[in-house]
């Protein structure tokens, strides 16, 4: 048996990070933890270090580093502690690392993920915002470094499993008509529109089928998550926005489908548990036990489908428009959404205002070309300033 693969988990203290470590711990002969990162949950990061004994752990600043180091010493561990974005880039690109789980939430994950790409690592991509922001530049970097890019997002992992291995030739040459991206519809799928004005952050985060971090939970409620995923699918599978159709499927059992020109529609099904796509990507092209219970179709009993209503889910329309506009539009959409969601979670704005913030930013700021990374960061920064200005005017 070859040596265990060395894995870095960026965002180890989050929902995807913990699911990843759960799978890794089931296969000590195949995987070892090289690097872990945390941001605000330092006590949890220490507990993960005790359990998984990484070589390196990364925290945001010196204060957090002192806290973690004290805990590591008390536990008799020799884990090295690094700090900040530079530390994240180091554990992503170290010559000792084989694969990187990119599971930091939002734009904060972009530079470390790109560091892993440039170093030619196997990338397990959960941090969809990184790909949405940088699209063409990200995919160019993947091709240039020869890095293997495997989708963790359950929908994209499902599509990846339903496509032939040579899909990189393009969708038409492999006979694909369109991609059907499933969405649960979130907690507000049937809430009367007038009541959306008063929904709370906790209600928005109470997803009916998935247990996730708070930002992506709000994105799922607003369906901005599906909008970001539409853009993500376009880049991963070289699809046009009109080749990706969103289908509401409340049971979250079918994770997405591929529609072929001969009339075949292939789907991937499973219980809604992220350990399935994580295991699939970790072991690809092999399969390993993920700890996920077998799907009981008799318990599921029925599968329903609905067309999304853009009046209920304006964020889906905004994301589609940004996908069509391309260039800086997806980065601005993402940045405005991050600011708006944080404001909603802090109680500064009401839920329907999330879409208002994003629409205002996209209507105010012209779309510009983004042929280098600095242009993406500039678009991201401009959108954040405009979104904050909206909040000071209306929040
Ligand atoms: P969580 O909020 O649960 O975890 C986020 C992780 O990122 C935590 O480890 C957090 O550290 C860290 N983090 C937060 N802010 C920063 C920052 N500024 N700098 C560095 N690290 C930071 O999110 P999820 O695990 O739910 O999601 C992670 C990513 O995966 C997102 O991009 C999401 O869209 C994607 N995803 C998630 C799915 C899910 O089922 N959860 C499904 C599909 C995609 P700390 O907790 O210590 O503060
Ligand atoms: Mg998803």
mmCIF file with all atom_site columns, C-alpha atoms and ligand atoms in Angstrom, residues 128 153-156 212 216 225-226 229 232 274, ligand 2:
data_model
loop_
_atom_site.group_PDB
_atom_site.id
_atom_site.type_symbol
_atom_site.label_atom_id
_atom_site.label_alt_id
_atom_site.label_comp_id
_atom_site.label_asym_id
_atom_site.label_entity_id
_atom_site.label_seq_id
_atom_site.pdbx_PDB_ins_code
_atom_site.Cartn_x
_atom_site.Cartn_y
_atom_site.Cartn_z
_atom_site.occupancy
_atom_site.B_iso_or_equiv
_atom_site.pdbx_formal_charge
_atom_site.auth_seq_id
_atom_site.auth_comp_id
_atom_site.auth_asym_id
_atom_site.auth_atom_id
_atom_site.pdbx_PDB_model_num
ATOM   1  C  CA  . UNK A 1 128 ? -17.884 28.086 -4.529  1.00 0.00 ? 128 UNK A CA  1
ATOM   2  C  CA  . UNK A 1 153 ? -20.942 21.055 -3.789  1.00 0.00 ? 153 UNK A CA  1
ATOM   3  C  CA  . UNK A 1 154 ? -23.442 18.175 -3.787  1.00 0.00 ? 154 UNK A CA  1
ATOM   4  C  CA  . UNK A 1 155 ? -25.083 19.287 -7.058  1.00 0.00 ? 155 UNK A CA  1
ATOM   5  C  CA  . UNK A 1 156 ? -21.805 19.669 -8.918  1.00 0.00 ? 156 UNK A CA  1
ATOM   6  C  CA  . UNK A 1 212 ? -24.719 23.941 7.014   1.00 0.00 ? 212 UNK A CA  1
ATOM   7  C  CA  . UNK A 1 216 ? -24.783 29.314 2.982   1.00 0.00 ? 216 UNK A CA  1
ATOM   8  C  CA  . UNK A 1 225 ? -26.936 29.699 -3.321  1.00 0.00 ? 225 UNK A CA  1
ATOM   9  C  CA  . UNK A 1 226 ? -28.521 28.207 -6.451  1.00 0.00 ? 226 UNK A CA  1
ATOM   10 C  CA  . UNK A 1 229 ? -24.140 27.299 -8.154  1.00 0.00 ? 229 UNK A CA  1
ATOM   11 C  CA  . UNK A 1 232 ? -20.145 27.541 -10.594 1.00 0.00 ? 232 UNK A CA  1
ATOM   12 C  CA  . UNK A 1 274 ? -22.103 16.063 2.537   1.00 0.00 ? 274 UNK A CA  1
HETATM 13 MG MG1 . LIG B 2 .   ? -25.000 22.863 -3.178  1.00 0.00 ? 2   LIG B MG1 1
#
